[in-house]
XYZ file of C-alpha atoms in Angstrom:
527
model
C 93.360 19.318 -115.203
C 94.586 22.533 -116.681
C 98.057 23.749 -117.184
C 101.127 22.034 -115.725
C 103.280 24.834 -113.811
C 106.737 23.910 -113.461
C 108.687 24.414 -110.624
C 112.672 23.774 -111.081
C 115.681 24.682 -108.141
C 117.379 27.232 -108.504
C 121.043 27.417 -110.189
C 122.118 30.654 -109.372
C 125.264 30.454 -107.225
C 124.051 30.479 -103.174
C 119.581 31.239 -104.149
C 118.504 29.264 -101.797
C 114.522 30.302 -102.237
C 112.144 28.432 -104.470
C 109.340 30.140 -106.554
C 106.151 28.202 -105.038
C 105.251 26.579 -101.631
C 103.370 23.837 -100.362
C 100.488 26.468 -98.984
C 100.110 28.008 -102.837
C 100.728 24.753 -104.548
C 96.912 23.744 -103.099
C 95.832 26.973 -104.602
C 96.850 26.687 -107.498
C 95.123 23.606 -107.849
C 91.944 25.262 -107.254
C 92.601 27.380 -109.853
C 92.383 24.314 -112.284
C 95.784 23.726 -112.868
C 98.366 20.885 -112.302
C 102.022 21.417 -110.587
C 105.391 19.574 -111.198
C 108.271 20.334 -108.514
C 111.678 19.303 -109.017
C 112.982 17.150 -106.778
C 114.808 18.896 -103.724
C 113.906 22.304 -105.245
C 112.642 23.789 -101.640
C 115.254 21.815 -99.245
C 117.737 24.862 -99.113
C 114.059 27.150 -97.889
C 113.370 24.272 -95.636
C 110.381 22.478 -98.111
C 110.551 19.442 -98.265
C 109.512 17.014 -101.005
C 106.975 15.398 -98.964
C 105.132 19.075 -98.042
C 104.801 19.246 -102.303
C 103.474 15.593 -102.425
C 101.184 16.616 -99.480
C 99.673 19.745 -101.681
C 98.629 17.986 -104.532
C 102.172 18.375 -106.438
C 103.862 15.899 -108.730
C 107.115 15.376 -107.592
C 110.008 14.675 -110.675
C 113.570 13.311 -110.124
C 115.211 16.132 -112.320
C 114.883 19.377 -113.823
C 115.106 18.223 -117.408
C 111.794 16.450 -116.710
C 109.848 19.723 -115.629
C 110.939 21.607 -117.747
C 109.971 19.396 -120.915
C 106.224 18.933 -119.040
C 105.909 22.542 -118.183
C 103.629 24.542 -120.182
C 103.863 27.318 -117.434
C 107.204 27.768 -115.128
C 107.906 30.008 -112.328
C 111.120 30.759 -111.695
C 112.979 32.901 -109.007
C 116.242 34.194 -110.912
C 116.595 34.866 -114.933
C 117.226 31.773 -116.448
C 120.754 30.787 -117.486
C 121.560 29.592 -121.007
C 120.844 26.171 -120.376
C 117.581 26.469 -118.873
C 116.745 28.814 -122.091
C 117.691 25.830 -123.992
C 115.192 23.468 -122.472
C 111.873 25.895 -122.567
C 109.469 24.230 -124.614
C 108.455 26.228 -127.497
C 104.912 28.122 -126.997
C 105.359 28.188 -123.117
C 105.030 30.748 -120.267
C 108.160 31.849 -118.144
C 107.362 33.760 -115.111
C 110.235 35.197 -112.636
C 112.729 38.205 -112.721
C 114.095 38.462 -115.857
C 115.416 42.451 -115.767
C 115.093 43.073 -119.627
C 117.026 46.337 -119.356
C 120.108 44.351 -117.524
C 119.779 41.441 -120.477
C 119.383 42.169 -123.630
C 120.853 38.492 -124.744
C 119.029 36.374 -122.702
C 116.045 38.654 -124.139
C 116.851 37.438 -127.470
C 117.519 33.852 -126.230
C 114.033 33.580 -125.096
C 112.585 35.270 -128.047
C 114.116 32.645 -130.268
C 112.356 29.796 -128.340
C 109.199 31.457 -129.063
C 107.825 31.989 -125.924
C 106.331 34.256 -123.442
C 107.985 35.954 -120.714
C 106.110 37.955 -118.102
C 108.852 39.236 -116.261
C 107.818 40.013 -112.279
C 110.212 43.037 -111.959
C 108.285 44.917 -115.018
C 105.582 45.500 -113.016
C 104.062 48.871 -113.357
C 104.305 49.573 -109.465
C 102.072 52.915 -109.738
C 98.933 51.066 -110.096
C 97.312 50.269 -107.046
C 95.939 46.925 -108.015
C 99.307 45.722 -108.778
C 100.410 46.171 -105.356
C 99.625 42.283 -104.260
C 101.815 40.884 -107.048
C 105.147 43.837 -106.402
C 107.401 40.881 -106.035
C 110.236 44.149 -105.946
C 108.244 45.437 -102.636
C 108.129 41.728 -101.187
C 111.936 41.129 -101.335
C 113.093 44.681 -100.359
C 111.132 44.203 -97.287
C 113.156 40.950 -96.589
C 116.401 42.283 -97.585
C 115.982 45.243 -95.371
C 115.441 43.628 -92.614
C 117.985 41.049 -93.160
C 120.408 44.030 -93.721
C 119.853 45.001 -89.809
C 120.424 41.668 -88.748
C 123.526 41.230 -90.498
C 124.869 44.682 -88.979
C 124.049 43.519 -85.560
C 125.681 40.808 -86.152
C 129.376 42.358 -87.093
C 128.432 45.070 -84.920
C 129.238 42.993 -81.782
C 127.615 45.080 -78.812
C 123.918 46.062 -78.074
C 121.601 48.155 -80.116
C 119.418 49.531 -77.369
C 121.328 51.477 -74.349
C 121.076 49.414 -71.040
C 122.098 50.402 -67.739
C 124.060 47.752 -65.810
C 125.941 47.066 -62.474
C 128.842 46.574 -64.889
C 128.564 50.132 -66.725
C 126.472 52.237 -69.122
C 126.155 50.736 -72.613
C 124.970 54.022 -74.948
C 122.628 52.977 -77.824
C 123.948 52.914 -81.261
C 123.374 54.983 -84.067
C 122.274 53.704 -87.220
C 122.598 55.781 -90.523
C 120.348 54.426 -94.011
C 120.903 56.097 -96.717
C 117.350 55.618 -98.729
C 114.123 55.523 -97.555
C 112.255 53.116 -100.270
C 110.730 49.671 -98.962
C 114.132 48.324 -97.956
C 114.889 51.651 -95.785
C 112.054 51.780 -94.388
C 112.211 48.016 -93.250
C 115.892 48.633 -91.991
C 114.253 52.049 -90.150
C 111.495 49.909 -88.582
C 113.779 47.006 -87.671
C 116.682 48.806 -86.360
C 114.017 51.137 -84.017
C 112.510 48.358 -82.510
C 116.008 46.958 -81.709
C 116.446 50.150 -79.182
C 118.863 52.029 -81.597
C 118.982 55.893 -82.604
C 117.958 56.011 -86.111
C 118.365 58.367 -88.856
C 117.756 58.100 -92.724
C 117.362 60.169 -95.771
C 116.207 60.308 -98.798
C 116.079 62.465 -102.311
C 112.432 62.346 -101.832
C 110.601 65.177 -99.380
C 107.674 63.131 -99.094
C 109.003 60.194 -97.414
C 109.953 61.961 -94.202
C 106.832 60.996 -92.709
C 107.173 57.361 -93.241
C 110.678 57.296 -91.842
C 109.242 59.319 -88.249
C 106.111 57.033 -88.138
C 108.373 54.147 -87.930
C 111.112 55.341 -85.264
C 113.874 57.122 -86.844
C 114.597 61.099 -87.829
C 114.881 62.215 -91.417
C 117.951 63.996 -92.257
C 117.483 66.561 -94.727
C 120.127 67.585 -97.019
C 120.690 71.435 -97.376
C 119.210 71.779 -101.055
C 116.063 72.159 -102.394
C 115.911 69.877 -105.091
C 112.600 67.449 -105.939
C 114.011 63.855 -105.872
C 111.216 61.467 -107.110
C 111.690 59.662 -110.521
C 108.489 58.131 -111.049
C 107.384 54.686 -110.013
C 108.460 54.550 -106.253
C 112.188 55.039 -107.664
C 114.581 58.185 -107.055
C 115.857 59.956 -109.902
C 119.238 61.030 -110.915
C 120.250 64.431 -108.815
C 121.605 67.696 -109.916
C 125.676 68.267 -108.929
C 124.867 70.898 -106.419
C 122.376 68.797 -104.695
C 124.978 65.823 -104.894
C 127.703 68.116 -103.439
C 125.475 69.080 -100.272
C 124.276 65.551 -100.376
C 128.441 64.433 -99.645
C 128.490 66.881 -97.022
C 125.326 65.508 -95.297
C 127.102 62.016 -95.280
C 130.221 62.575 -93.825
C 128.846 64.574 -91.369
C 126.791 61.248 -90.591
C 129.961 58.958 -90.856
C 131.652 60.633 -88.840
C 129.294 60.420 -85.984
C 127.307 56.553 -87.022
C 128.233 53.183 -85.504
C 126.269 51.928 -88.376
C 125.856 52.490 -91.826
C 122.631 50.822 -94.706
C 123.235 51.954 -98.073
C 119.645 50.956 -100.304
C 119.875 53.751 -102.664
C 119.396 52.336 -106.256
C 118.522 54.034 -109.718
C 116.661 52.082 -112.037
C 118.663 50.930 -115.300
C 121.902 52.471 -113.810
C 124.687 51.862 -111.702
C 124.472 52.088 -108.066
C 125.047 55.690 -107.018
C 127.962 56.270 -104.897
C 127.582 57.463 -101.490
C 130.269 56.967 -99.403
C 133.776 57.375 -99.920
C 136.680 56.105 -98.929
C 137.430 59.379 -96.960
C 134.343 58.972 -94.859
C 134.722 55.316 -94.150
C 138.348 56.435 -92.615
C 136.371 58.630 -90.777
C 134.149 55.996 -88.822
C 135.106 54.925 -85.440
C 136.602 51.764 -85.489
C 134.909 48.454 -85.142
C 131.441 50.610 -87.060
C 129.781 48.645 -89.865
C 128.494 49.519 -93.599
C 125.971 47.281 -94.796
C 125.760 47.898 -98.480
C 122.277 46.598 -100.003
C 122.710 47.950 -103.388
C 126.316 45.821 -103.558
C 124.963 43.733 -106.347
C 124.689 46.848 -108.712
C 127.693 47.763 -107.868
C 127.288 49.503 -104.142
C 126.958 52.575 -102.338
C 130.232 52.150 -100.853
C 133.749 52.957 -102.696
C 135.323 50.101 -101.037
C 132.223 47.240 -100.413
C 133.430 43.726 -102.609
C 129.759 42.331 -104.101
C 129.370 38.858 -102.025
C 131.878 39.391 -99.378
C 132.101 41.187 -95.884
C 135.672 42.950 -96.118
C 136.977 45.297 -93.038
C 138.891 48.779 -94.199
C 139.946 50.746 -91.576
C 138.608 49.134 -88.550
C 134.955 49.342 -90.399
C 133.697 46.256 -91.248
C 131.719 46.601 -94.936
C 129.124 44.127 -95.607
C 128.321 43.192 -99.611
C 126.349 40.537 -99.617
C 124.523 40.045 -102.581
C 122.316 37.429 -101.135
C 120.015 39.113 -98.436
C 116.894 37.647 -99.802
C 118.045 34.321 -99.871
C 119.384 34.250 -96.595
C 116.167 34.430 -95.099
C 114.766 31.758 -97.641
C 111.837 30.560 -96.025
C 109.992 34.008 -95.750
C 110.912 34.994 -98.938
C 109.847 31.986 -100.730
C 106.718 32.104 -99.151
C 106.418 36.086 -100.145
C 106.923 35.725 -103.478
C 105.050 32.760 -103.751
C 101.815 34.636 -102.887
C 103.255 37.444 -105.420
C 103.271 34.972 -108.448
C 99.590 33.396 -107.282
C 98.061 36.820 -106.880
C 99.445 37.026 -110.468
C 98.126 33.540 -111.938
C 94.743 34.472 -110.698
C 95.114 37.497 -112.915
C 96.345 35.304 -115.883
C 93.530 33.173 -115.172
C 90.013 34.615 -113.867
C 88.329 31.575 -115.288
C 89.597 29.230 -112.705
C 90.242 26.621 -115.312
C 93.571 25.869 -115.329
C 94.190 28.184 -118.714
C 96.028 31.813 -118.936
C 95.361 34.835 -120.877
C 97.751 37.049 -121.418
C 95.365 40.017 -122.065
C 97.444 42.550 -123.623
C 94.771 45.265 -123.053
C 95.466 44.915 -119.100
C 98.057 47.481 -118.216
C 98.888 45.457 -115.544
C 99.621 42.329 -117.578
C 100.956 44.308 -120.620
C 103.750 45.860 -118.180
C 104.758 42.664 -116.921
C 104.417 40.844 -120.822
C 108.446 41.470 -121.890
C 107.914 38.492 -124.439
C 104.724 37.330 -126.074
C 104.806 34.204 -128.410
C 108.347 35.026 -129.428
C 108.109 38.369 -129.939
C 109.540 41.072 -127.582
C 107.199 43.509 -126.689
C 109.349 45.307 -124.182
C 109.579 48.196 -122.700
C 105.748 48.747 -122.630
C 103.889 51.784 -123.626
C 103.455 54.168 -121.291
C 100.147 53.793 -118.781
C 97.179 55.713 -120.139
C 96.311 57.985 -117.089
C 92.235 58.245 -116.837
C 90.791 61.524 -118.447
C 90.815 64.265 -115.826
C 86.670 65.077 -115.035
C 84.883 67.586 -116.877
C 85.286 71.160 -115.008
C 81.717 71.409 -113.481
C 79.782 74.630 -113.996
C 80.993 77.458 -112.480
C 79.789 77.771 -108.789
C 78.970 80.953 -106.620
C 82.271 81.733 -104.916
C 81.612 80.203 -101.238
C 81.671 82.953 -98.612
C 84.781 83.514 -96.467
C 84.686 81.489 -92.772
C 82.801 84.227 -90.547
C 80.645 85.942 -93.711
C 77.673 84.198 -94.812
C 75.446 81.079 -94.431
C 78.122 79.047 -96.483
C 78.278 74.796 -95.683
C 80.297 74.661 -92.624
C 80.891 78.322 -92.092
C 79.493 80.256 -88.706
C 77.006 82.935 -88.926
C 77.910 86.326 -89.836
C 77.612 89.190 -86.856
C 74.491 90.780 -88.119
C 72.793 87.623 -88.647
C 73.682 86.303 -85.580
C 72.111 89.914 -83.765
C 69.180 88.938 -85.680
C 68.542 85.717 -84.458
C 69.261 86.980 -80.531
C 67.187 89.522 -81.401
C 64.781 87.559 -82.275
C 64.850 84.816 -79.592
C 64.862 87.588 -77.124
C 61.808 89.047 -78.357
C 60.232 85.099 -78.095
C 61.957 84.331 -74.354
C 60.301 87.517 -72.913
C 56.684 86.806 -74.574
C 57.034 83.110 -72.537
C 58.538 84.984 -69.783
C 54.808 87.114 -69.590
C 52.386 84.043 -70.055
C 54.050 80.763 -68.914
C 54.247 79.311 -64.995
C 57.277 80.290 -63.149
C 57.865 76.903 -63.162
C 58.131 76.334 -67.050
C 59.930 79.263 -67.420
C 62.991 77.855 -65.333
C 62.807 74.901 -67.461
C 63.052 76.473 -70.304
C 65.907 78.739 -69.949
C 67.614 75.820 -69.173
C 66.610 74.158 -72.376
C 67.733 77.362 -74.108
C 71.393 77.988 -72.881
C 71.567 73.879 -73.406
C 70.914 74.664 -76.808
C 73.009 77.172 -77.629
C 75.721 76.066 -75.597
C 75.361 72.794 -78.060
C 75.310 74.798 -81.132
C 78.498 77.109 -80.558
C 80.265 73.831 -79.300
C 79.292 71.063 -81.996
C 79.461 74.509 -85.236
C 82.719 75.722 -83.886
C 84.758 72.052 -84.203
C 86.503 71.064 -87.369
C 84.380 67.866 -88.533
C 87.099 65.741 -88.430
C 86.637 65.463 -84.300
C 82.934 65.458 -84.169
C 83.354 61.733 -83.470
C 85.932 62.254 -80.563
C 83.045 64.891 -79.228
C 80.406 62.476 -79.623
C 82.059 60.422 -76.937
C 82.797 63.348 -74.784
C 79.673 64.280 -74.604
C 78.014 60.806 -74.014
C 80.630 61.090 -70.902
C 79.210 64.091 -70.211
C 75.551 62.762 -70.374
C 76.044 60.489 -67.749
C 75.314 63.223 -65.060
C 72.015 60.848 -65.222
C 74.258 58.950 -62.387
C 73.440 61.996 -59.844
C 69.241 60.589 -60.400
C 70.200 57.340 -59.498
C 73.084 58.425 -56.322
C 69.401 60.428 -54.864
C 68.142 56.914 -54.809
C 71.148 55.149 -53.458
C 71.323 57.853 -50.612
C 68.220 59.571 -50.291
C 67.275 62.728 -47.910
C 66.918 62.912 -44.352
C 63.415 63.302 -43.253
C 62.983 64.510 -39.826
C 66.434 63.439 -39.061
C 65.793 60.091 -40.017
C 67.146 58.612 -43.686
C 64.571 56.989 -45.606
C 65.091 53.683 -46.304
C 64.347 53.359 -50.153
C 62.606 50.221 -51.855
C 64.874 46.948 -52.214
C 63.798 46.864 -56.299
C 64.221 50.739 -56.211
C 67.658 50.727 -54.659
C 68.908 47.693 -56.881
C 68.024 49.111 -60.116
C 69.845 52.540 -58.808
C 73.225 50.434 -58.429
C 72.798 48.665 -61.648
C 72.041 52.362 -63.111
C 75.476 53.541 -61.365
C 77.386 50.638 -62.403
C 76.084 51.594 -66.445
C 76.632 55.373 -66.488
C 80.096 54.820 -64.798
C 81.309 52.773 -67.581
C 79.646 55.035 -70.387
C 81.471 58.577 -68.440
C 84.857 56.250 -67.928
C 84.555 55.038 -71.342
C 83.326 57.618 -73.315
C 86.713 59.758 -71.468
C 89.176 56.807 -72.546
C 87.368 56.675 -76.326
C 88.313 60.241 -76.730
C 91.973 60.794 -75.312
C 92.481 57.772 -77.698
C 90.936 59.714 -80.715
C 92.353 62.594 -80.405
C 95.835 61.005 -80.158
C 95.175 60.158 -83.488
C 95.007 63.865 -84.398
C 98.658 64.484 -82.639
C 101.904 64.330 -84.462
C-alpha cells in the first residue's frame, strides 16, 4: 500500500461533519493508498465505525494514534494547537486552514515542517477546479439550511393556501447576496411557495436569481460590484447609501430576512440596522449566514438565535454542520477529486506539483516553508490578431455568410428564372409544366423561409417542417376512403388498406410530434 491518510474527529466546539466517508474511503483505496479513521469520528454525521471497517479502513481507538501513522490527514476545521503539536514532521495536512484569518497557526505548522494545502485557497476562477470548491460545496448546504432554519422560527406557511378556515398570504423572503449560498436560499425558499427577492452588488447575477424563482432588486446606483474570484468587492459610500435605502425599504415590507454577503479577508459588511429590524413586523425572522465573521445584522449574537423587537435573529455559526451527513459526504468528494490531482499515478504517492496553478493556489505550506499567498494566475496569451479581413457587407447588401441577397441581385436572379420558366413553358407537356411550377414556388418558398431565420432555430424548423411533411397522410386517407365509382365505393385491397392505416398511424405521430418538439424548443428561446 501507499500512503496512510488520516482521518481524526473533529474538536471544534458543535462540527459535527467528518472529512471522508465510507463511499470515498473505497476510492481512495483504489488510488493506492491506505486509510486510518479515528474511532467514532463520523457518529455525530451518522457513520458509523463499522461503514469505515466495511470500506477497507483501519479503524484506531484514539486520535493520538492517527495522527502519529498519518503521513497524509484530512481534516474539516484548522487544526487547534494541540493537533499542530502531534503532526508528524514531513507530512501533508489537507482541510480549511484560512491563512489570511491565522497567521499563528501558519507559523505553528511551518515549524513542524510540513505541508499544508489549504481547501479554501483554491483559485475558484479556474474551471477545472470547480470539482474540488469545497467553499461552493458548503455554501450550498448552508444556504439551504439557512431556509430551513427561518421556516422553522417563522412559525406559519411559506406558500399561500386557501382554506375553509381563511386565506393564509405567502411570505416574503428578502436575501441579501446572491453568491452560492443566495442562490441556494433563492432556490429553496421558491420551491417552498414563498415570494422571493434578492440582490446583489453584482449586475450579472440577476439572471441566476430569476432562473431560480425569485426577483432581483436593484439598488438605485450604477456602480460595478464584482471583486474577482466569485467574491463582491468593497462598495463606494454613495452606492452604500442607496444600498441602506434599498434595505429598509425591504424590511419594512419582508417576513423574512438571509443575510450571505461576505468580503474576503474582511469583516462582514453591515446591512441591516437596528432601525430597520424595529421596522419589521413582529414575529419576522433574520437569518444571518455571515454571523461567524461577524454578521450582516447590527444586533445577530454569533451561535445564538436572539429575538429584538418581536424579530427573531438567527446566528448560527454552524449551518454546515447541522446538516452533517450531506456535507460530509460533499466535501468528501471535494478532497478525493483533489487526491486524484495530488496523485495521477494511482499509487498511493502525492505530488505536490508546484507548476499546477491549481495545486500551487491551494499549497499555503510546502515542507515547512510558507509559500502563501500565491502568485497571481498567469492568464493564457490573448491569440495573434489574424490578418486583416474584407469588412463583411451590411445584412441586406451583398453575398456576405448569412446575409440575404441584395435587391439588384435578387432582380437578377428572377430575371433570370423568368426568362428559364417561360422557355419550359414553350416546349414542355402541359402536364410537366404544372409540376414544375409547383416545384418552383416549393423552392423558393423554402429558401426565403429556411435564409430569413436566425440559425439558432433552424433546429426548431427542422421539426416544423417534418410536421409539415406529413401531408403524405392525405396519400394514404385516398386509400383508407377511396372514390365513389358509379355511386358505388370501391372496396380497396386488404394488404393495400392495412399498410394505409399503419402509414396514418406513422405520419400522425411524426406531424403530432414534430408540433410538440418545436413549442418545446422554442420555449427555450423565451425569457
Amino acid at each position: 500500500m501507499g500512503l496512510l491518510i488520516g482521518v481524526t474527529k473533529e474538536t471544534a466546539a458543535g462540527e459535527k461533519r467528518v472529512a471522508t466517508v465510507p463511499d470515498v474511503v473505497e476510492k481512495l483505496i483504489k488510488l493506492g493508498f491506505s486509510v486510518a479513521v479515528e474511532s467514532g469520528a463520523g457518529d455525530a454525521a451518522n457513520f458509523a465505525d463499522d461503514t469505515y471497517r466495511a470500506a477497507g479502513a483501519q479503524v484506531l481507538p484514539s486520535a493520538a494514534e492517527v495522527w502519529a501513522q498519518s503521513d497524509i490527514v484530512f481534516k474539516v476545521r484548522a487544526p487547534s494547537p494541540d493537533e499542530v503539536a502531534q503532526l508528524r514532521e514531513g507530512a501533508t495536512l489537507i482541510g480549511f486552514i484560512w491563512p489570511a484569518q491565522n497567521p499563528e497557526l501558519m507559523q505553528q505548522l511551518a515549524a513542524r515542517k510540513v505541508t499544508v494545502l489549504a481547501i479554501d485557497a483554491l483559485p475558484r476562477q479556474l474551471s477545472r477546479a470547480q470539482k474540488m470548491d469545497a467553499l461552493t460545496s458548503m455554501a450550498g448546504v448552508s444556504g439551504y439550511r439557512a431556509v430551513v432554519e427561518a421556516a422553522n422560527a417563522f412559525g406559519r406557511f411559506f406558500n399561500g393556501q386557501i382554506t375553509a378556515a381563511g386565506k393564509i398570504p405567502p411570505a416574503k423572503v428578502f436575501i441579501a447576496g446572491a453568491g452560492v449560498a443566495g442562490l441556494a436560499a433563492i432556490g429553496t425558499a421558491a420551491n417552498l411557495g414563498a415570494i422571493v427577492r434578492a440582490n446583489d452588488t453584482r449586475a450579472e447575477v440577476a439572471d441566476q436569481v430569476v432562473s431560480l424563482g425569485g426577483e432581483f432588486v436593484k439598488v438605485d446606483y450604477e456602480e460595478e460590484g464584482s471583486g474577482g474570484g466569485g467574491y463582491a468587492k468593497v462598495m463606494s459610500e454613495g452606492f452604500l447609501a442607496a444600498q441602506r435605502a434599498m434595505y429598509a425599504q425591504q424590511a419594512k415590507d419582508a417576513d423574512i430576512i438571509i443575510t450571505t454577503a461576505l468580503i474576503p479577508g474582511k469583516p462582514a459588511p453591515k446591512l441591516i440596522t437596528a432601525e430597520m429590524v424595529q421596522s419589521m413586523k413582529p414575529g419576522s425572522v433574520i437569518v444571518d449566514m455571515a454571523a461567524e465573521q461577524g454578521g450582516n445584522c447590527e444586533l445577530t449574537v454569533p451561535g445564538e438565535a436572539v429575538v429584538r423587537h418581536g424579530v427573531t435573529i438567527v446566528g448560527y455559526t454552524d449551518l454546515v454542520s447541522r446538516l452533517a451527513k450531506q456535507s460530509s459526504t460533499l466535501y468528501s468528494n471535494n478532497l478525493l477529486r483533489l487526491t486524484e490531482e495530488l496523485c495521477k499515478t494511482k499509487d498511493g504517492v502525492i505530488n505536490v506539483n508546484m507548476d499546477d496553478d491549481a495545486l500551487r493556489g491551494l499549497t499555503v505550506i510546502k515542507d515547512g516553508a510558507i509559500t502563501w499567498p500565491a502568485p497571481p494566475i498567469k492568464q493564457a496569451a490573448p491569440p495573434k490578431p489574424k490578418a486583416a479581413m474584407p469588412a463583411a457587407a451590411p445584412k441586406g447588401h451583398g453575398h456576405g455568410a448569412g446575409a440575404p441577397m441584395s435587391v439588384q441581385s435578387l432582380v437578377t436572379v428572377f430575371g433570370v428564372g423568368a426568362v428559364l420558366f417561360g422557355l419550359v413553358g414553350l416546349y414542355a407537356p402541359a402536364s410537366f409544366l404544372s409540376h414544375f411550377t409547383v416545384f418552383v414556388l416549393a423552392c423558393f418558398i423554402g429558401y426565403m423561409v429556411v435564409w430569413n431565420v436566425t440559425p439558432s432555430l433552424h433546429t426548431p424548423l427542422m421539426s416544423v417542417t417534418n410536421a409539415i411533411s406529413s401531408i403524405i397522410a392525405i396519400g394514404a386517407l385516398v386509400q383508407v376512403a377511396p372514390p365513389l365509382t358509379g355511386g358505388v365505393m370501391d372496396r380497396p385491397n386488404a394488404l393495400i388498406l392495412g399498410l394505409a392505416v399503419f402509414a396514418l398511424a406513422l405520419t400522425a405521430v411524426n406531424m403530432f410530434g414534430g408540433f410538440a418538439v418545436t413549442r418545446r424548443m422554442l420555449a427555450m428561446f423565451r425569457k
